PDB file of C-alpha atoms and ligand atoms in Angstrom:
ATOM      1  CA  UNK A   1       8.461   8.927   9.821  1.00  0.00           C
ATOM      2  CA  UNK A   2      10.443   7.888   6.675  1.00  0.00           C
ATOM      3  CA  UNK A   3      10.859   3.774   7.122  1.00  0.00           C
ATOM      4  CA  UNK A   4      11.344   0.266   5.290  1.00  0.00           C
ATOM      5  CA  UNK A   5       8.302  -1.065   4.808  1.00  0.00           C
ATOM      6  CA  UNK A   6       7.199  -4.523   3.148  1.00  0.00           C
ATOM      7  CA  UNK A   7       3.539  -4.841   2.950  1.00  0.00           C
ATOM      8  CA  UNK A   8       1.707  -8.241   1.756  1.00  0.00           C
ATOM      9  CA  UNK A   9      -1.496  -7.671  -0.037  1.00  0.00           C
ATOM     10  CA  UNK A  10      -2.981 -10.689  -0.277  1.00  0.00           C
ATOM     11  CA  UNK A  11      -6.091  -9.594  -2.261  1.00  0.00           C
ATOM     12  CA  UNK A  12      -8.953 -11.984  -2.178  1.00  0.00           C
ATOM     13  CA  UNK A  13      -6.293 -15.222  -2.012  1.00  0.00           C
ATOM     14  CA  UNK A  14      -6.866 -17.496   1.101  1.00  0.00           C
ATOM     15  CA  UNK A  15      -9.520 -18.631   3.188  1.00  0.00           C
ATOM     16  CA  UNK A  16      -9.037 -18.711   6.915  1.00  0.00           C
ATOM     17  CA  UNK A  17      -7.176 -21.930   6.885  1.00  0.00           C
ATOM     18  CA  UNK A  18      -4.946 -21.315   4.406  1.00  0.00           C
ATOM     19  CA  UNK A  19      -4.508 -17.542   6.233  1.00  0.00           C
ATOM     20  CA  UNK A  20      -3.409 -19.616   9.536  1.00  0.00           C
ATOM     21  CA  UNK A  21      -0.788 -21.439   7.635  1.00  0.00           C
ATOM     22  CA  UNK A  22       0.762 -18.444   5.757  1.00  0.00           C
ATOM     23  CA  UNK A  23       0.998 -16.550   8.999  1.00  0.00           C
ATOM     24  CA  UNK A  24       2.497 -19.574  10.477  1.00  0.00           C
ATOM     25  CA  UNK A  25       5.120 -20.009   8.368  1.00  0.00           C
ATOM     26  CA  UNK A  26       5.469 -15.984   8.309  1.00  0.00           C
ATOM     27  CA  UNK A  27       6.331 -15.946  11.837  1.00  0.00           C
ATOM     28  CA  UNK A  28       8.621 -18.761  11.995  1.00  0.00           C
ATOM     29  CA  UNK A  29      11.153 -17.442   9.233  1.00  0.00           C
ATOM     30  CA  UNK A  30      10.062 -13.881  10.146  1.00  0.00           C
ATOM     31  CA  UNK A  31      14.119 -13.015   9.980  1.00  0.00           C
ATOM     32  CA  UNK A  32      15.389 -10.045  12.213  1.00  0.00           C
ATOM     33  CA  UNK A  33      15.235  -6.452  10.099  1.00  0.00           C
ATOM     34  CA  UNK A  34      14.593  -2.911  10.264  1.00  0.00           C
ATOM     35  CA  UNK A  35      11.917  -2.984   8.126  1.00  0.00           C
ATOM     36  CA  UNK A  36       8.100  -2.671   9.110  1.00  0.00           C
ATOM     37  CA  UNK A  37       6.266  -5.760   7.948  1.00  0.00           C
ATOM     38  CA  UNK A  38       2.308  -5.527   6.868  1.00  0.00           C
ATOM     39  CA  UNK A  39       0.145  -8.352   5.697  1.00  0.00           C
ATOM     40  CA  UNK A  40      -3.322  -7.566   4.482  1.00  0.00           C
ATOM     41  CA  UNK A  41      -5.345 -10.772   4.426  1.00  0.00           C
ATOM     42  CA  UNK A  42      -9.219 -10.515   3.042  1.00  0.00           C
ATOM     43  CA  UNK A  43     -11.602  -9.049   5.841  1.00  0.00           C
ATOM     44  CA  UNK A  44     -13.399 -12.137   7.013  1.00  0.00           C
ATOM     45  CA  UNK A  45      -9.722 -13.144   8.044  1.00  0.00           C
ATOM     46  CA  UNK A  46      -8.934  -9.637   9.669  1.00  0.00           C
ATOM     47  CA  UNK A  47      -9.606 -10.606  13.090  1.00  0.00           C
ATOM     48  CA  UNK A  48      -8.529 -14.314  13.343  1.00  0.00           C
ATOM     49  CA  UNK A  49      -4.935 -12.356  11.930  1.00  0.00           C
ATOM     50  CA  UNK A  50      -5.266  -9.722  14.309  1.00  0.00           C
ATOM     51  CA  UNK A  51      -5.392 -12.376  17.294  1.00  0.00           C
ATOM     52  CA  UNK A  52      -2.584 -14.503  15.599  1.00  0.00           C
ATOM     53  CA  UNK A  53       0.065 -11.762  15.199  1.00  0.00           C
ATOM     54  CA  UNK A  54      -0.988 -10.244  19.098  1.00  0.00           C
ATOM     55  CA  UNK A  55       2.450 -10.316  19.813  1.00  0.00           C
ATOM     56  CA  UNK A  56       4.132 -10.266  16.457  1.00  0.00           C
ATOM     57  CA  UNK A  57       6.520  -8.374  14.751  1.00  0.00           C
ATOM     58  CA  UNK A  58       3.998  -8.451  11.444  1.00  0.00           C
ATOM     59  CA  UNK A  59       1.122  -5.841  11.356  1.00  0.00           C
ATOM     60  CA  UNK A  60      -2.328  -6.022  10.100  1.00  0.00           C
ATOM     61  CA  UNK A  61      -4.007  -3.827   7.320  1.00  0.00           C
ATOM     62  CA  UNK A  62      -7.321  -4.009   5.941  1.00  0.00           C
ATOM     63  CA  UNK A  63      -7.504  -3.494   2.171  1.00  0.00           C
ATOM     64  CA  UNK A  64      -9.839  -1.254   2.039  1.00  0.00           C
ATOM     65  CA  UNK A  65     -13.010   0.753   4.206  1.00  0.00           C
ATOM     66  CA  UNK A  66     -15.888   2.105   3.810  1.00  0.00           C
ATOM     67  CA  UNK A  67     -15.604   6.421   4.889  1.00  0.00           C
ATOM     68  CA  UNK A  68     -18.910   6.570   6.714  1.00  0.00           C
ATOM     69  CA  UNK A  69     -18.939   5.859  10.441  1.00  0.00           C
ATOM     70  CA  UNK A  70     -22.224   3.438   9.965  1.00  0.00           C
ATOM     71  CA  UNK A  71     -25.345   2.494   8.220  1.00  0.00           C
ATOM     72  CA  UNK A  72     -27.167   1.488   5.672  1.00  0.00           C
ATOM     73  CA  UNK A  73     -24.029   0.342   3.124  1.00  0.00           C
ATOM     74  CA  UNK A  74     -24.429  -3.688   2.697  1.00  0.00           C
ATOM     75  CA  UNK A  75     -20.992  -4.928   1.923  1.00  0.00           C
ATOM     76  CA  UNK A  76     -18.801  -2.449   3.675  1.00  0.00           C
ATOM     77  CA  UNK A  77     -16.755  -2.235   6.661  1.00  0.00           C
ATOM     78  CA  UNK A  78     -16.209   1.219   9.064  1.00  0.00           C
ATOM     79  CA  UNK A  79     -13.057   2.546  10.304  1.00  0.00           C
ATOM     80  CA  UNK A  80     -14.683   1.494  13.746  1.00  0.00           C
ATOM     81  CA  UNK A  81     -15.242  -2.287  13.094  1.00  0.00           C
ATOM     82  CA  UNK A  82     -11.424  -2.707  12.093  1.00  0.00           C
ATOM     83  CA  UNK A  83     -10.216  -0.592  15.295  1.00  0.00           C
ATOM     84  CA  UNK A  84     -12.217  -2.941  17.239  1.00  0.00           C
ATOM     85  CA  UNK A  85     -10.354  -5.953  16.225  1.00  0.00           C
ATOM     86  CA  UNK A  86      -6.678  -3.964  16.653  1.00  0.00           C
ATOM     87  CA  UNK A  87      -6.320  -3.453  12.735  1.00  0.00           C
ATOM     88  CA  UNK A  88      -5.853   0.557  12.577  1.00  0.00           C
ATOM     89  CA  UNK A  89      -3.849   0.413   9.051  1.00  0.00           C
ATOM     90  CA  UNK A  90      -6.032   0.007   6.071  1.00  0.00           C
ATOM     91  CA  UNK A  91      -4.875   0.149   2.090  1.00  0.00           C
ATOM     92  CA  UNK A  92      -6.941   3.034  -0.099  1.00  0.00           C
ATOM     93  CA  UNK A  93      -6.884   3.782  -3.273  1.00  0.00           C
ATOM     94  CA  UNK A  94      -5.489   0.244  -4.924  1.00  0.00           C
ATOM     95  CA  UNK A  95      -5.705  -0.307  -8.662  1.00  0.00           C
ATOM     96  CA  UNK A  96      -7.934  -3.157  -8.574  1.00  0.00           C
ATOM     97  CA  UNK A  97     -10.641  -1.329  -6.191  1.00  0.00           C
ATOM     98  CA  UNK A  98     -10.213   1.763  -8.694  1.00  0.00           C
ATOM     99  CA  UNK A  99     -10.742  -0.114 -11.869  1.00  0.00           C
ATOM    100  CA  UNK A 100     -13.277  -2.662 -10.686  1.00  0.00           C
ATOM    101  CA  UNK A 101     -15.415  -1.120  -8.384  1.00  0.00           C
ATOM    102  CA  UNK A 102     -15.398   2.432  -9.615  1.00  0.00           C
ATOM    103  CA  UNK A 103     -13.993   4.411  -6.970  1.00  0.00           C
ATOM    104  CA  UNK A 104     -12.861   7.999  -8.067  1.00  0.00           C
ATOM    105  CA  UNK A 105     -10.133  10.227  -6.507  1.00  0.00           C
ATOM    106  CA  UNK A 106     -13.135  12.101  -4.905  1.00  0.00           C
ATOM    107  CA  UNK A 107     -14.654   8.727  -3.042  1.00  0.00           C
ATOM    108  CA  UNK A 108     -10.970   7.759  -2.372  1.00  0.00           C
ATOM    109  CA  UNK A 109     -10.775  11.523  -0.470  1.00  0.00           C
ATOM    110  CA  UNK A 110     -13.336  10.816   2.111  1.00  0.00           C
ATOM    111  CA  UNK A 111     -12.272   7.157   2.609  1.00  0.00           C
ATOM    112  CA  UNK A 112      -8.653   8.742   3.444  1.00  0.00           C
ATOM    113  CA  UNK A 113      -9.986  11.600   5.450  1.00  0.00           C
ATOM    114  CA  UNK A 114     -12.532   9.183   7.511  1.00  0.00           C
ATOM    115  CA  UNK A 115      -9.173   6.472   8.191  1.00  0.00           C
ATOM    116  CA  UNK A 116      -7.023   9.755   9.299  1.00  0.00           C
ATOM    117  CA  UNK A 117      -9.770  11.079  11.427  1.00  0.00           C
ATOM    118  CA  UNK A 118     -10.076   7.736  13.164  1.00  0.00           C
ATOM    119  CA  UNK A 119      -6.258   7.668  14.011  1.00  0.00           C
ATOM    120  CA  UNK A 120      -5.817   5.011  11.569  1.00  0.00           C
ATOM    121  CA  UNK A 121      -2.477   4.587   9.206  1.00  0.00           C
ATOM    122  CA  UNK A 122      -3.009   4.803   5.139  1.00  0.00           C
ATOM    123  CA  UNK A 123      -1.193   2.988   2.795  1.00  0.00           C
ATOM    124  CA  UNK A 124      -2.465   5.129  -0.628  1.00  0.00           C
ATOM    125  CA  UNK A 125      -1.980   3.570  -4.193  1.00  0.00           C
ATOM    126  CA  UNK A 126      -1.712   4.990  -6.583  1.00  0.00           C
ATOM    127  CA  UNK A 127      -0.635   4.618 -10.635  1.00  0.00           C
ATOM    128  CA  UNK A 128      -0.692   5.125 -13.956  1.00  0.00           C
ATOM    129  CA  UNK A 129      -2.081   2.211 -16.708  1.00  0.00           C
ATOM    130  CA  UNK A 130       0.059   1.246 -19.761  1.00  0.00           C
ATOM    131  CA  UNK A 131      -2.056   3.353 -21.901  1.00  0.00           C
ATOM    132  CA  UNK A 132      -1.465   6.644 -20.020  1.00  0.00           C
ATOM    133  CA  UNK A 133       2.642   5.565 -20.171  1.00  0.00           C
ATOM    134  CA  UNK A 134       2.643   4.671 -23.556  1.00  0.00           C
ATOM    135  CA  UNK A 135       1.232   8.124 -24.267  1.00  0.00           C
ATOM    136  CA  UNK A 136       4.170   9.952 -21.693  1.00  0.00           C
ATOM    137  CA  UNK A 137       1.143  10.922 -19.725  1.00  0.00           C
ATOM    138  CA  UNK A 138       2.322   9.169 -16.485  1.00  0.00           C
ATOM    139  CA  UNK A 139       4.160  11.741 -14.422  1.00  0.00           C
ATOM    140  CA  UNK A 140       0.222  13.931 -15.170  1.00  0.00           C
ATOM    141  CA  UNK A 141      -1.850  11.058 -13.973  1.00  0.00           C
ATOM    142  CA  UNK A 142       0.151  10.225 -11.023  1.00  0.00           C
ATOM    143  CA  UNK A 143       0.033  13.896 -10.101  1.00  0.00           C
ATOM    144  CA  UNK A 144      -3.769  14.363  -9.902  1.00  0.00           C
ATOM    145  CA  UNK A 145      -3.977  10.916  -8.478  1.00  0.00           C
ATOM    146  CA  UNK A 146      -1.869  12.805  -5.534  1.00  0.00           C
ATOM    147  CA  UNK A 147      -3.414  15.896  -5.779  1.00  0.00           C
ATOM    148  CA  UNK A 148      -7.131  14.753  -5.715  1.00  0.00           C
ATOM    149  CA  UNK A 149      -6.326  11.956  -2.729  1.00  0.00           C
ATOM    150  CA  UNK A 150      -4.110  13.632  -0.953  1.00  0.00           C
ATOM    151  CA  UNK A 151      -3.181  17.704  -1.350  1.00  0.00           C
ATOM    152  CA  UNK A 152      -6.009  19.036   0.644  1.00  0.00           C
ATOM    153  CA  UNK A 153      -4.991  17.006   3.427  1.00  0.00           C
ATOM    154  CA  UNK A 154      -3.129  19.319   6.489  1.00  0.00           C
ATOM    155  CA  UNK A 155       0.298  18.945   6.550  1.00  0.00           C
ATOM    156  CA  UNK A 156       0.183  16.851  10.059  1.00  0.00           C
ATOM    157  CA  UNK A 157      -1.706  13.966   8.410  1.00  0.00           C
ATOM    158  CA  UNK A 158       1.431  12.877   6.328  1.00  0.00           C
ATOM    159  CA  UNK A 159       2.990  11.322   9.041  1.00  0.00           C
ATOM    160  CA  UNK A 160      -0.289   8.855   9.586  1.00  0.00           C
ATOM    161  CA  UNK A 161       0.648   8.258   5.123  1.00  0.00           C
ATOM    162  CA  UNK A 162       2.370   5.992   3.276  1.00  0.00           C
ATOM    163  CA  UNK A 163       2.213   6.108  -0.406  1.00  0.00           C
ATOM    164  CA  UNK A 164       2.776   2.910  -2.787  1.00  0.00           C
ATOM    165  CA  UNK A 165       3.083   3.925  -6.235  1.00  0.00           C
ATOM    166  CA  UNK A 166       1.712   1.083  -8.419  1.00  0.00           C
ATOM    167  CA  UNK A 167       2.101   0.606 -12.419  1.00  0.00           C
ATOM    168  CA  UNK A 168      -1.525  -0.921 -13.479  1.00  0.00           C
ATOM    169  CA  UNK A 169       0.461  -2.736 -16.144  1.00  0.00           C
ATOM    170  CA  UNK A 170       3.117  -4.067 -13.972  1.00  0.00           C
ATOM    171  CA  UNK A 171       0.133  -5.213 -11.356  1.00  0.00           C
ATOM    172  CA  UNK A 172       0.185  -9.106 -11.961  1.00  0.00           C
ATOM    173  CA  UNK A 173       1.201  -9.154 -15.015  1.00  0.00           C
ATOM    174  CA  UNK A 174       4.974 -10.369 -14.488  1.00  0.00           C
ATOM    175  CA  UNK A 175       6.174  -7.241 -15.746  1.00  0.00           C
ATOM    176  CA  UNK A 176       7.953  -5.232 -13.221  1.00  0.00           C
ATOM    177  CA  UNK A 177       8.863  -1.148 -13.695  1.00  0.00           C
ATOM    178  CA  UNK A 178      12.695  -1.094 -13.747  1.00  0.00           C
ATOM    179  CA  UNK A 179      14.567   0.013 -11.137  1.00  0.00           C
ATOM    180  CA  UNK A 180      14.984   3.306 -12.768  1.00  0.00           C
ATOM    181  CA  UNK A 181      11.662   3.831 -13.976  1.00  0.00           C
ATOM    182  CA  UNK A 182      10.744   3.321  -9.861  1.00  0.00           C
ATOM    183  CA  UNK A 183      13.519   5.808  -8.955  1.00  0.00           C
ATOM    184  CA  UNK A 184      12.458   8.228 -11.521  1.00  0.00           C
ATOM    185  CA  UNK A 185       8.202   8.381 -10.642  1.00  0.00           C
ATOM    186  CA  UNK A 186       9.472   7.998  -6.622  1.00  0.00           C
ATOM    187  CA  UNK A 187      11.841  11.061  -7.412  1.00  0.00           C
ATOM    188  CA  UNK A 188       8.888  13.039  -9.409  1.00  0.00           C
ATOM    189  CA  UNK A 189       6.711  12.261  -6.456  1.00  0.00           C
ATOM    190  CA  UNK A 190       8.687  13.465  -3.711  1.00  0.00           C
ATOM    191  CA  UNK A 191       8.950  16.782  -6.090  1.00  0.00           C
ATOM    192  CA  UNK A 192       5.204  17.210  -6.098  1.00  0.00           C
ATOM    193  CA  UNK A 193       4.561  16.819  -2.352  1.00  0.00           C
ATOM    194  CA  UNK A 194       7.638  19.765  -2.044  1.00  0.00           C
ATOM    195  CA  UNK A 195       5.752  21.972  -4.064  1.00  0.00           C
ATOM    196  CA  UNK A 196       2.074  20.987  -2.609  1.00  0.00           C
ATOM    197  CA  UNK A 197       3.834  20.675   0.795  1.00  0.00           C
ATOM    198  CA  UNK A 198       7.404  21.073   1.964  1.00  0.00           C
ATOM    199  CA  UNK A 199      10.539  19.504   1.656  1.00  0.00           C
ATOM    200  CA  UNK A 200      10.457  17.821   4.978  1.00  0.00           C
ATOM    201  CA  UNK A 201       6.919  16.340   4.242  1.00  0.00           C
ATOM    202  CA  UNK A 202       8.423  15.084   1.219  1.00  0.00           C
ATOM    203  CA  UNK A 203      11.390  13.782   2.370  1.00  0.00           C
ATOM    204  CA  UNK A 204       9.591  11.916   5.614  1.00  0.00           C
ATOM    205  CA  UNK A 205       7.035   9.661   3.597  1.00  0.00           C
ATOM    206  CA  UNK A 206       7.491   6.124   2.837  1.00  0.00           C
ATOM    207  CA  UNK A 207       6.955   5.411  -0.851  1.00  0.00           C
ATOM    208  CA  UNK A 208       6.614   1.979  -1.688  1.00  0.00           C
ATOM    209  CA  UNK A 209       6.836   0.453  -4.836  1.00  0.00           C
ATOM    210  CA  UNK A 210       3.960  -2.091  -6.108  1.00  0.00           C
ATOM    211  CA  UNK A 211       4.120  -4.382  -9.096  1.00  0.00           C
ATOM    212  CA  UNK A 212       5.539  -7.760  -9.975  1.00  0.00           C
ATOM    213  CA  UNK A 213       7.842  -7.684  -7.047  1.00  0.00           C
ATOM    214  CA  UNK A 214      10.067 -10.364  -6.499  1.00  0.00           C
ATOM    215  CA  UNK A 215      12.934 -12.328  -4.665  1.00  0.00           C
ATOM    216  CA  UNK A 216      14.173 -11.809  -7.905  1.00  0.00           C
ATOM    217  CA  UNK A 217      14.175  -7.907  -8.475  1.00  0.00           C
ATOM    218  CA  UNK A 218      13.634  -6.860  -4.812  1.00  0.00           C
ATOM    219  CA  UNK A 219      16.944  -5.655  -3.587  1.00  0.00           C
ATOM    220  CA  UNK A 220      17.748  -4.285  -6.746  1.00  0.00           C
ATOM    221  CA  UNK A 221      14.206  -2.186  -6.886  1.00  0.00           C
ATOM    222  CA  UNK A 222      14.779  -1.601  -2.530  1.00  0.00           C
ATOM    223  CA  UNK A 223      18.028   0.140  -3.619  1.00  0.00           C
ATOM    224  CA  UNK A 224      17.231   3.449  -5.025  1.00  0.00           C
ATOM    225  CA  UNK A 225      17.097   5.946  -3.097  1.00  0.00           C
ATOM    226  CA  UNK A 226      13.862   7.306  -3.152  1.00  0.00           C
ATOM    227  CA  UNK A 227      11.931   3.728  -2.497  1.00  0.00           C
ATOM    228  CA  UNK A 228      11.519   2.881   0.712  1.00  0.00           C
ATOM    229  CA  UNK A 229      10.310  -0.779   0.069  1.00  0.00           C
ATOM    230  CA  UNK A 230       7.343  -2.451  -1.584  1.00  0.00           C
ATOM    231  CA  UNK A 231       3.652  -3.445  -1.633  1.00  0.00           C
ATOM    232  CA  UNK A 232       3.596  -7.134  -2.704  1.00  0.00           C
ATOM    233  CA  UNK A 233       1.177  -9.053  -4.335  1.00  0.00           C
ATOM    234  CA  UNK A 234       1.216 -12.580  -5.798  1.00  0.00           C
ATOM    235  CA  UNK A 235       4.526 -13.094  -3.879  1.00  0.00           C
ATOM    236  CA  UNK A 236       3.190 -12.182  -0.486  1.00  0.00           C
ATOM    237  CA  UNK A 237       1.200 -15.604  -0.608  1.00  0.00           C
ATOM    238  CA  UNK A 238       4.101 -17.861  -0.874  1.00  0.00           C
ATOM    239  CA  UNK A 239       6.020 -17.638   2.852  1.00  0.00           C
ATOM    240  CA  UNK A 240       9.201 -18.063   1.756  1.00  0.00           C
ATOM    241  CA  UNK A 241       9.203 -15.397  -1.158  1.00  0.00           C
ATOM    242  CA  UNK A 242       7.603 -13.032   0.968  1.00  0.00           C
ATOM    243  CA  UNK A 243      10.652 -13.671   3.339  1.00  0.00           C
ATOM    244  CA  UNK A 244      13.515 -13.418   0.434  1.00  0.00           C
ATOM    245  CA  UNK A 245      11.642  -9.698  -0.195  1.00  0.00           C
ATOM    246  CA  UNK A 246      11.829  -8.701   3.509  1.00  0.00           C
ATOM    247  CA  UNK A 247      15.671  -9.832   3.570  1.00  0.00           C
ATOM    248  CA  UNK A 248      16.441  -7.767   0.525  1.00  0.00           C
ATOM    249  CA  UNK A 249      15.095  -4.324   2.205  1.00  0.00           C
TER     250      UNK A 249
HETATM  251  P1  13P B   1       1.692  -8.167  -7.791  1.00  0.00           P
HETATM  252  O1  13P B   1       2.871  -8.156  -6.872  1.00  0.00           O
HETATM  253  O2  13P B   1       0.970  -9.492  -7.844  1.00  0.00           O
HETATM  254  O3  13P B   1       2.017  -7.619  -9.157  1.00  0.00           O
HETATM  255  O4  13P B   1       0.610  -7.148  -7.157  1.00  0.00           O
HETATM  256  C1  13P B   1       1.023  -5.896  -6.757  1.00  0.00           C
HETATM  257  C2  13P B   1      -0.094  -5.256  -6.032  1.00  0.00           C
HETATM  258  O5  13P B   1      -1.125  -4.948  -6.598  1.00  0.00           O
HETATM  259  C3  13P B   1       0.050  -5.047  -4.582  1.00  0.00           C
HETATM  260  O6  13P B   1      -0.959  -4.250  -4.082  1.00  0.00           O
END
């Protein structure tokens, strides 16, 4: 179901004291709205979150999973171990894990397939890198991004998907896609799902937009029509920023 959504990625920022006094704050200026609001602390702070927000407005996602069930995969995490601690949203596919750790639209597939078949939520990322703009190839990219994650999903899984379309060269870097350059890749992107898809499965997803999002340019980014909030990054770890985005979606 097509919602507001304002999700805090907090990347690997804040150790489990610092996580308690974000989420503190969080909740006490947590102002009333419509929108659906996700933080995603680092995993070793997954389930003293989970416990904090119990009874909280704010949901939990985990930034990323492994898509095997269990085994022999030092360093990973299941879709089991995070539904055992009540997180059942998890963020695939982000920039950072593409570029740094090598994950390929193929690897990104089974991770989205195992979350799905484990009745979890996915946020999917998904974007093109300056290069790849500068050369017009951006609306190509972000289609096989789609089309490799995503188009051999069944048509029920969409409503367990949200999408966040995320610049690389707006990720951290201060620079922020305009408002029309979000409305015009959020626009090309509900056009792709129609043709893989259907209207109606194009018109029900959420599509956030990620990159350099702040008090500053939220409610002007929140506005068009075919972005239906925003994945935050370096202002999801200051409480009251974080709270200025939320008020302007
Ligand atoms: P910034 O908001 O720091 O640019 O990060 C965006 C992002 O990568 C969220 O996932």
């Amino acid at each position: 179901m097509r919602s507001k959504i304002v999700a805090g990625n907090w990347k690997m920022n804040k150790n489990l004291s610092e996580t308690q006094v974000l989420l503190e704050e969080l909740s006490e200026k947590l102002p009333s709205t419509e929108a659906e609001v996700i933080v995603a602390p680092t995993f070793v702070n997954l389930a003293d979150t989970a416990r904090m927000l119990k009874s909280s407005k704010i949901k939990v996602a985990a930034q990323n999973m492994h898509f095997a069930e269990s085994g022999a995969y030092t360093g990973e995490i299941s879709a089991d171990m995070l539904l055992n601690i009540n997180v059942e949203l998890v963020i695939i596919g982000h920039s950072e894990r593409r570029a740094y750790f090598g994950e390929t639209d193929e690897f990104l597939s089974k991770k989205v397939k195992a979350a799905l078949a484990n009745n979890m939520r996915v946020i999917f990322c998904f974007g093109e890198e300056l290069e790849e703009r500068k050369a017009g190839n951006h609306f190509k990219v972000v289609e096989s991004q789609l089309k490799n994650g995503l188009f051999d999903l069944p048509a029920e899984a969409w409503q367990h998907l949200v999408l966040a379309y995320e610049p690389v060269w707006a990720i951290g870097t201060g620079e922020t896609a305009s408002p029309e350059q979000a409305q015009e890749m959020h626009a090309f992107i509900r056009k792709t799902i129609t043709e893989a898809y259907d209207a109606s499965i194009a018109d029900e997803v959420s599509i956030l937009y990620g990159g350099s999002v702040k008090p500053s340019n939220a409610r002007e980014i929140f506005s068009k029509p075919d972005v239906d909030g925003g994945l935050i990054g370096g202002a999801a770890l200051v409480a009251d920023d974080f709270i200025d985005i939320i008020r302007a979606s």
